[in-house]
Coordinates of C-alpha atoms and ligand atoms in Angstrom, one line a residue:
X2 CA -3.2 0.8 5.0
X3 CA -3.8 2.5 1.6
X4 CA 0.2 3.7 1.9
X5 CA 0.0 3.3 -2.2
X6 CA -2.3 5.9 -2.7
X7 CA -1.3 8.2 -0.5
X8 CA 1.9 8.5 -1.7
X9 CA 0.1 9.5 -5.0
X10 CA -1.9 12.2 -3.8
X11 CA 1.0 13.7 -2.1
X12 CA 3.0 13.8 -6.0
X13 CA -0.1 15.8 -6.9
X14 CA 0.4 18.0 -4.6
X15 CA 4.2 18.5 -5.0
X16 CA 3.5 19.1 -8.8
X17 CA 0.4 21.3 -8.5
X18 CA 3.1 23.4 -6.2
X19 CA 6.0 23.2 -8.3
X20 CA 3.8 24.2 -11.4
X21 CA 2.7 27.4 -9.7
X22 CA 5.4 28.7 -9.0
X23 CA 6.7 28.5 -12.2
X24 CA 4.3 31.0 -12.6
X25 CA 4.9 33.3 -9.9
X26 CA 6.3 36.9 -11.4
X27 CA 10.2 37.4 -11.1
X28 CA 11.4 39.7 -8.5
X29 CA 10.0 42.7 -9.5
X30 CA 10.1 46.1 -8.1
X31 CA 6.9 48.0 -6.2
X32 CA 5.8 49.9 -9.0
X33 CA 6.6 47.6 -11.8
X34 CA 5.0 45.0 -10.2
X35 CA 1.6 47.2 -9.8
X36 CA 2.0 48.7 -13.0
X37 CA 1.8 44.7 -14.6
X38 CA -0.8 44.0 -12.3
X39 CA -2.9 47.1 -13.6
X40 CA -2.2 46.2 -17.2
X41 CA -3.3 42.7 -16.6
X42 CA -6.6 43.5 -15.3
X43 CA -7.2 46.2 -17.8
X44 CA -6.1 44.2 -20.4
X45 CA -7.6 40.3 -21.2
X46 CA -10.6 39.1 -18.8
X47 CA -9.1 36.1 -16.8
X48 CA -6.8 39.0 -15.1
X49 CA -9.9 41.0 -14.5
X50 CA -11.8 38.4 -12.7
X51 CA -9.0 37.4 -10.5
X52 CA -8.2 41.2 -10.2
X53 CA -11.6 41.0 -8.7
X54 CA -11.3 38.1 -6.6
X55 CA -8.2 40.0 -5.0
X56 CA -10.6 42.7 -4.4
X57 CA -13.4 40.8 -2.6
X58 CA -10.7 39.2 0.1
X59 CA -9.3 42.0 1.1
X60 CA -12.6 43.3 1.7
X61 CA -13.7 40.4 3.5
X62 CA -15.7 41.2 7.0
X63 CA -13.6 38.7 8.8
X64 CA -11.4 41.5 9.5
X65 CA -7.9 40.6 7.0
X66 CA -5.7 43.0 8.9
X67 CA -4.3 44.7 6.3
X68 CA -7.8 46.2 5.0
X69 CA -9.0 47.1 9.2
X70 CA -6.8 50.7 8.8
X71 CA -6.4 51.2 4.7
X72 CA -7.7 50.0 1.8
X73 CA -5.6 47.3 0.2
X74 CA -3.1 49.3 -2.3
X75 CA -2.5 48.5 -5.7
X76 CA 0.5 47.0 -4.8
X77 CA -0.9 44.5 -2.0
X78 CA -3.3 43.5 -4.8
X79 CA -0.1 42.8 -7.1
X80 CA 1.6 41.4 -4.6
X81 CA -1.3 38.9 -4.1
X82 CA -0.8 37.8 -7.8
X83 CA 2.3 36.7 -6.2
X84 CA 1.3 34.6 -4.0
X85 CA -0.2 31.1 -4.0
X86 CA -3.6 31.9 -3.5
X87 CA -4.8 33.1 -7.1
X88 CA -1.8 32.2 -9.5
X89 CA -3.7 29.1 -10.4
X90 CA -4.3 28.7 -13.8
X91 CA -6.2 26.0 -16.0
X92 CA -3.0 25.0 -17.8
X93 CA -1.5 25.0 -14.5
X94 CA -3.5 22.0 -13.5
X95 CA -3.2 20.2 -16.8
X96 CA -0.5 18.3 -16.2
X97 CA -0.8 17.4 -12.5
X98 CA -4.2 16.3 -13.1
X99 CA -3.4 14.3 -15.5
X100 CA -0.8 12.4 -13.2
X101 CA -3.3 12.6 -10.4
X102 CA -5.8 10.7 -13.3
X103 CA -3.6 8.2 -13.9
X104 CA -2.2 7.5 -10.5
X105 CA -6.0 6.8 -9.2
X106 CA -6.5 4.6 -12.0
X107 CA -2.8 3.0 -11.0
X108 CA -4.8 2.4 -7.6
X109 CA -7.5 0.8 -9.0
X110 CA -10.4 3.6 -8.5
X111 CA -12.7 3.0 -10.9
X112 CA -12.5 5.3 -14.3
X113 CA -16.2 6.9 -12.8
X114 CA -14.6 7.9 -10.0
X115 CA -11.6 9.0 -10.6
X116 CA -13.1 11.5 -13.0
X117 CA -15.5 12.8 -10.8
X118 CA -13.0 13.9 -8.4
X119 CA -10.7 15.2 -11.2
X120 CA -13.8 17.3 -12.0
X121 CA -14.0 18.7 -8.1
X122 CA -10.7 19.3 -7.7
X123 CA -10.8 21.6 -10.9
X124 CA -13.6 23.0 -9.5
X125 CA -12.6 23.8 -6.5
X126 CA -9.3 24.4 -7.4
X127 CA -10.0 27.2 -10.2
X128 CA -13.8 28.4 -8.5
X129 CA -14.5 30.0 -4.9
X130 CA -12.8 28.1 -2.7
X131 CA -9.7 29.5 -3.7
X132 CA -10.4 33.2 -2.2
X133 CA -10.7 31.5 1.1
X134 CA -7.1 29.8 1.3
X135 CA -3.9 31.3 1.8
X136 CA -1.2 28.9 0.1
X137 CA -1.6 26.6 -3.0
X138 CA -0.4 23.5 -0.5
X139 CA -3.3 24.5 1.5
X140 CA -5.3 24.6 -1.8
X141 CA -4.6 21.7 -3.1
X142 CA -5.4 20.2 0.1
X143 CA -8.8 21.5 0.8
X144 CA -9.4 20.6 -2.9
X145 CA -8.8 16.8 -2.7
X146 CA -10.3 16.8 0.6
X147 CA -13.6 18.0 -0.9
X148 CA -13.2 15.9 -3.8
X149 CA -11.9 12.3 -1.4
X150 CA -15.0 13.1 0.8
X151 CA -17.4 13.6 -2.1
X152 CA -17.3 9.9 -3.9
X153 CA -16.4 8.3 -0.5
X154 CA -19.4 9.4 2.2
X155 CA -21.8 9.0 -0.5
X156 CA -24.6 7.1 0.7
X157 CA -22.9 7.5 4.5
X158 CA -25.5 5.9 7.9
X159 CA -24.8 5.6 11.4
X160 CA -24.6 2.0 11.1
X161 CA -25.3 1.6 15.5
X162 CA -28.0 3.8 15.4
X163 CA -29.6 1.9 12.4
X164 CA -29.7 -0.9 14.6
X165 CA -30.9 0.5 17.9
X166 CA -33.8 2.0 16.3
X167 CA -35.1 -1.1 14.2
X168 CA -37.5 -3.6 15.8
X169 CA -35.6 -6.8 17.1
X170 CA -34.6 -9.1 16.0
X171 CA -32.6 -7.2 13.5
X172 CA -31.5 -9.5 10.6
X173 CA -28.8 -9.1 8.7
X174 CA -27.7 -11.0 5.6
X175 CA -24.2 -11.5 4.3
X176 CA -23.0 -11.7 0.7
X177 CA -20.2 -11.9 -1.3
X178 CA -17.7 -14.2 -3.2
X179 CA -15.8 -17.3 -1.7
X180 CA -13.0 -16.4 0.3
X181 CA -13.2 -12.6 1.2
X182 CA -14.0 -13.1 4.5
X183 CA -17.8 -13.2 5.2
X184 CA -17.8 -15.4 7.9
X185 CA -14.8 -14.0 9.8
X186 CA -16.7 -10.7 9.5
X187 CA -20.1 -12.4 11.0
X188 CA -17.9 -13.2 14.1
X189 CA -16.4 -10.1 14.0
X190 CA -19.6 -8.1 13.9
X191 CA -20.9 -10.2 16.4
X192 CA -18.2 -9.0 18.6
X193 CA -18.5 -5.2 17.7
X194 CA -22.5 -6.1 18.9
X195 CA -21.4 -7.5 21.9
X196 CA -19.9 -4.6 22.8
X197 CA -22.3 -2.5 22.1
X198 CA -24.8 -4.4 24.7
X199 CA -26.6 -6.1 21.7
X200 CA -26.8 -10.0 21.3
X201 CA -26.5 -12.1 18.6
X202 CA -27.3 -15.3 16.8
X203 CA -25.3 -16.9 13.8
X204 CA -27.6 -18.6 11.1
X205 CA -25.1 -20.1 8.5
X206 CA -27.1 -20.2 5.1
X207 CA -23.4 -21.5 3.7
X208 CA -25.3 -24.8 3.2
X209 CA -23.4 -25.5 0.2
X210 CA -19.5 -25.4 0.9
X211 CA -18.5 -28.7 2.8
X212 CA -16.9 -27.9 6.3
X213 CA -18.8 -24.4 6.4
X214 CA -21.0 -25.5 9.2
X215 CA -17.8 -27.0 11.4
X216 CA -15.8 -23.6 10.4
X217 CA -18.5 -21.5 11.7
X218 CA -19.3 -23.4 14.5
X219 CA -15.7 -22.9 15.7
X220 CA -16.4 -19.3 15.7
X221 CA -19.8 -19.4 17.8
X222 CA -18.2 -21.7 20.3
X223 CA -15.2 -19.2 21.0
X224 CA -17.5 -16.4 21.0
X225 CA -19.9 -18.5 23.3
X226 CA -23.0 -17.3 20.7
X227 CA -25.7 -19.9 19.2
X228 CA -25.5 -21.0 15.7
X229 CA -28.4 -22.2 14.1
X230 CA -27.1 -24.7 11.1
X231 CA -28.6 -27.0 8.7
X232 CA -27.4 -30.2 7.2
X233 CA -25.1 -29.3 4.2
X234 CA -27.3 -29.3 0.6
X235 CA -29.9 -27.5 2.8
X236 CA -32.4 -24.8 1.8
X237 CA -29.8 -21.1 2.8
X238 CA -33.5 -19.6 3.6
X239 CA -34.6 -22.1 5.6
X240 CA -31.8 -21.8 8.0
X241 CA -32.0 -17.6 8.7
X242 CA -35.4 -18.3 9.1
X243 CA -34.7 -20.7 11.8
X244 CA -32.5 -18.1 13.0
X245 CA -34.8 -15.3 12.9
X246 CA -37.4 -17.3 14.8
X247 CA -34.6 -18.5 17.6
X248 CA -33.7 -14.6 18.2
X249 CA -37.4 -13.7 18.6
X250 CA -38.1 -17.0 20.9
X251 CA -34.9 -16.1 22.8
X252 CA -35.3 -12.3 22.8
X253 CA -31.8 -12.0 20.8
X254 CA -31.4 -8.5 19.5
X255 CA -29.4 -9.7 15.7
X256 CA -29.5 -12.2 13.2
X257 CA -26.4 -12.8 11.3
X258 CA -27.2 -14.9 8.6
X259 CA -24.0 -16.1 6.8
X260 CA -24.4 -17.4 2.7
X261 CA -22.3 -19.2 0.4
X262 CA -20.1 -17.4 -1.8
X263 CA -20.1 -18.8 -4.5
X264 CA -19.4 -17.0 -8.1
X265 CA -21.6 -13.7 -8.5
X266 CA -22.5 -14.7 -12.2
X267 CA -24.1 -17.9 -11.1
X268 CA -28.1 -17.7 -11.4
X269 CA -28.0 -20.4 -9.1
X270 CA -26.6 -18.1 -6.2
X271 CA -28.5 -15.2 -7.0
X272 CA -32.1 -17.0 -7.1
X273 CA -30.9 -18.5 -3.3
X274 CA -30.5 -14.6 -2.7
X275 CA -33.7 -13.8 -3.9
X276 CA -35.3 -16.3 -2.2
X277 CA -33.6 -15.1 1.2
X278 CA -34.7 -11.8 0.4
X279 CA -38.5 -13.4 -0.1
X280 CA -38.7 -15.7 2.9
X281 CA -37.0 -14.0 5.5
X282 CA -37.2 -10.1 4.0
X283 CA -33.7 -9.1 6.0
X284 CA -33.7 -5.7 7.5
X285 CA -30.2 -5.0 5.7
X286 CA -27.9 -6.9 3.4
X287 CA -24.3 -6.3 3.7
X288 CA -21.6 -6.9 0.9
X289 CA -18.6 -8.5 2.1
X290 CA -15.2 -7.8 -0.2
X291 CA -11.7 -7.7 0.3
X292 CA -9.9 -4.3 -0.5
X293 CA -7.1 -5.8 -1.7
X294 CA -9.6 -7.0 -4.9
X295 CA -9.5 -3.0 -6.1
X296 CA -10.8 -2.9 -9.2
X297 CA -12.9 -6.8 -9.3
X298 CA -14.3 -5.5 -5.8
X299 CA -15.8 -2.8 -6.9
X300 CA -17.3 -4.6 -9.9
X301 CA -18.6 -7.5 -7.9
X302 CA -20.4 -4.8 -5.4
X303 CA -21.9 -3.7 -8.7
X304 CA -22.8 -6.8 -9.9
X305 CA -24.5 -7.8 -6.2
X306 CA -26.4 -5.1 -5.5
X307 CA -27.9 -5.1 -9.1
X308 CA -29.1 -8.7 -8.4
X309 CA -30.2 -8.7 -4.5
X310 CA -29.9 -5.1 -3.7
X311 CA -27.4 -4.1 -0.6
X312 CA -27.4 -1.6 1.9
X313 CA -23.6 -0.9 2.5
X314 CA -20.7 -2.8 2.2
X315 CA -18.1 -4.2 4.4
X316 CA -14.0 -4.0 2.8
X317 CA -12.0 -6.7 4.4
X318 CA -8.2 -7.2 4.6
X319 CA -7.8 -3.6 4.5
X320 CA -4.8 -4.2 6.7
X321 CA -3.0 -5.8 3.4
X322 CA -4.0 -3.2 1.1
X323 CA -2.0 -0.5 -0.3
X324 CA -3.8 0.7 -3.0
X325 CA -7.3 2.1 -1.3
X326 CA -8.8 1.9 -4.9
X327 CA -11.9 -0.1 -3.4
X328 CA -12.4 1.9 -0.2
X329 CA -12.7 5.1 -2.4
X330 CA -15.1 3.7 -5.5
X331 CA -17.3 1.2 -3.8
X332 CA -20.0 3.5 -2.8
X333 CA -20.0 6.0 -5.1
X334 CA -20.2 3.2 -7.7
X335 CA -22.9 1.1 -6.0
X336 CA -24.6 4.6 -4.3
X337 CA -24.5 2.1 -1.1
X338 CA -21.6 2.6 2.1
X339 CA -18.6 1.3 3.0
X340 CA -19.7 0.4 6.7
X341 CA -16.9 -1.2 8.4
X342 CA -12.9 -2.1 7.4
X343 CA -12.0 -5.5 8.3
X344 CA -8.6 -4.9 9.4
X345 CA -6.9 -8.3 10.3
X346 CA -7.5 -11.8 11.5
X347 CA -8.7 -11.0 15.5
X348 CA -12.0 -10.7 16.7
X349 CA -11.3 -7.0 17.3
X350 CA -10.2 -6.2 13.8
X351 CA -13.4 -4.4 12.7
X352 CA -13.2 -0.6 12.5
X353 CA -16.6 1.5 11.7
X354 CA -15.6 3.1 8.5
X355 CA -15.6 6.8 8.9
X356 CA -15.1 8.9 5.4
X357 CA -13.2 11.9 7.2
X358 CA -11.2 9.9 8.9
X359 CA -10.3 7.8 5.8
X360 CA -9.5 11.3 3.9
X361 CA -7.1 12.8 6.9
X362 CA -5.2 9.3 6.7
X363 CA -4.6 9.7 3.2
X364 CA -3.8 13.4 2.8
X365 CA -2.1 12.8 5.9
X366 CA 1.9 14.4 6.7
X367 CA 3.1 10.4 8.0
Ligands
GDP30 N1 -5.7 -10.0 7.0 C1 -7.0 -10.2 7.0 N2 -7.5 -11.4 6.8 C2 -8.8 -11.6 6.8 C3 -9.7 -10.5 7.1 N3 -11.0 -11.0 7.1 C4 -10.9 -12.3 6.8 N4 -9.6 -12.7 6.6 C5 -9.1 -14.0 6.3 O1 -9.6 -14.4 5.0 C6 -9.8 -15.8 5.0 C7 -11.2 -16.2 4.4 O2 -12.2 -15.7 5.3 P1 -13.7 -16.4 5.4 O3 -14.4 -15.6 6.5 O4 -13.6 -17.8 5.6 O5 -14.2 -16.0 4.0 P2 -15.7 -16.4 3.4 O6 -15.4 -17.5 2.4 O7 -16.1 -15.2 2.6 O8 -16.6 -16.7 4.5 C8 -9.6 -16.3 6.4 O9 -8.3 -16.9 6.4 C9 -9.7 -15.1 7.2 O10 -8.9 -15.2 8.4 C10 -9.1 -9.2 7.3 O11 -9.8 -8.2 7.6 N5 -7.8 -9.1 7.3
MG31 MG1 -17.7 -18.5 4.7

């Protein structure tokens, strides 16, 4: 999963590396080396401030060892220039940030995004954070950590909690193109309910696509849940409704009401959406796309939640995707989460999408 992009981030790191040591002053004698230090920080103002910034961890309270008996020498302070921690320079990051740009883009994050976490990682990279790290690997790291985390978590819920809290039945309405995996991730969810000690009912407002009811069906009756179904050409609202009125008859805790994905520029569609939204006011709409999709994913998510507004988003086929451009723009694009990674064809395949975990994987050693 997301093997792609990881690979990418790991060049940026290599390069960011590579490029500061470049930098790193020659072998140098004691003294020379303090002398140059001491010129530096006399001389322009950059030097100064790290000269500075040298100072302040060394004199940090959380006890560096070296500053406990005596007071950090000039030459531990040019020794420090040496090191990883504050060689970092702007035009240091100039190039691999440039690659890093470009290899997002490559992955099919969306231009928004990727600059916004160009802009953290500069940030971080060249602001405070730095005093607090000991190597530039380690910098790096914490820096596109910080950034990843940023445009991924935006918008982040605890979906189960969401759903213990509200008053049952719960309904929940699907959305999303033909194809992407809606209805396997209604029986999927269903699942992840059931496991949770929550029951379910499927409501399939698909009325339009011929077979939909029969493909759903086959779904319920493995699961052994209801489905409440109309004749195809039937009103999609009606049917939740039905549904939402079966759960509350039948003290069932969720409604998963299933809609046809058809093409997200047709008005057609979007009125039915609005009319779902109307009659049977869900208590959360999810967006269903696959991952694989990158860059039309995130633009359909857009595109949705402008015309029947969602409330997170489900990524499907995530198993088959190496670029991970979706997983990391869909929310900061729409503002809405990522909720759950479909992650193959099983009833089981459904992971709760957690940002940190999604960040270690991709800054990940293996
Ligand atoms: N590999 C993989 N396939 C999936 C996943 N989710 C759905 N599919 C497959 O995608 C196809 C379309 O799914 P379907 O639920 O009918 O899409 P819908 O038209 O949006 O309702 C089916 O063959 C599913 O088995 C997933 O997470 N991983
Ligand atoms: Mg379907």
């Amino acid at each position: 999963m997301f093997d792609g992009l990881k690979d990418k981030l790991s060049g940026f790191r290599e390069d960011v590396e590579e490029n500061a040591e470049v930098e790193e002053p020659a072998e140098q004698d004691e003294s020379a080396a303090a002398e140059s230090a001491a010129a530096e920080s006399t001389e322009d103002e950059p030097a100064a401030e790290e000269d500075a910034a040298v100072g302040e961890t060394g004199g940090d309270a959380d006890g560096d060892a070296d500053a406990d008996d005596n007071e950090p020498s000039t030459f531990q302070r040019a020794k420090a220039f040496a090191t990883g921690r504050i060689i970092i320079e702007e035009e240091d990051l100039e190039e691999p940030l440039w690659d890093l740009e470009m290899a997002l883009l490559e992955s099919d994050v969306e231009m928004s995004v990727a600059e916004r976490i160009l802009e953290t990682v500069r940030e971080k990279m060249l602001g405070e954070s730095r005093k607090q790290v000991e190597t530039t690997g380690e910098l790096v790291e914490s820096a596109l950590h910080d950034a990843l985390l940023d445009v991924i978590a935006v918008g982040q819920f605890d979906f189960e909690e969401r759903i213990a809290e509200a008053e049952k039945p719960v309904t929940i309405v699907f959305t999303g193109v033909n194809g992407v995996g809606k209805t396997t991730s209604i029986a999927k969810l269903s699942e992840w309910l059931a496991d949770r000690g929550y029951s379910s009912v499927m409501a399939n407002g698909d009325t339009y696509r011929a077979g939909a009811n029969e493909q759903i069906q086959e779904h319920a009756d493995r699961l052994g849940r209801e489905l409440i179904s109309h004749d195809q050409g039937g009103d999609p609202a009606a049917v939740i409704y039905d549904g939402v009125e079966y759960a509350a008859a039948n003290d069932i805790d969720v409604v998963l009401g299933d809609t046809a994905g058809r093409l997200h520029t047709s008005d057609d569609l979007m009125s039915q959406l609005e009319k779902i939204d109307r009659v049977v006011d869900p208590d959360m709409t999810l967006f269903v796309d696959e991952a694989v999709a990158g860059q039309d994913a995130v633009n359909r998510a857009k595109e949705f939640n402008d015309a029947a507004e969602i409330d997170g988003a489900i990524l499907t086929k995530a198993d088959a995707d190496s670029s991970g451009g979706a997983a990391i723009s869909v929310a900061y694009v729409t503002g809405k989460p990522i909720l759950f990674l479909g992650t193959g064809q099983g009833y089981d395949d459904l992971t709760l999408f957690d940002p940190e975990e999604l960040v270690e994987s991709l800054l990940g050693e293996d």
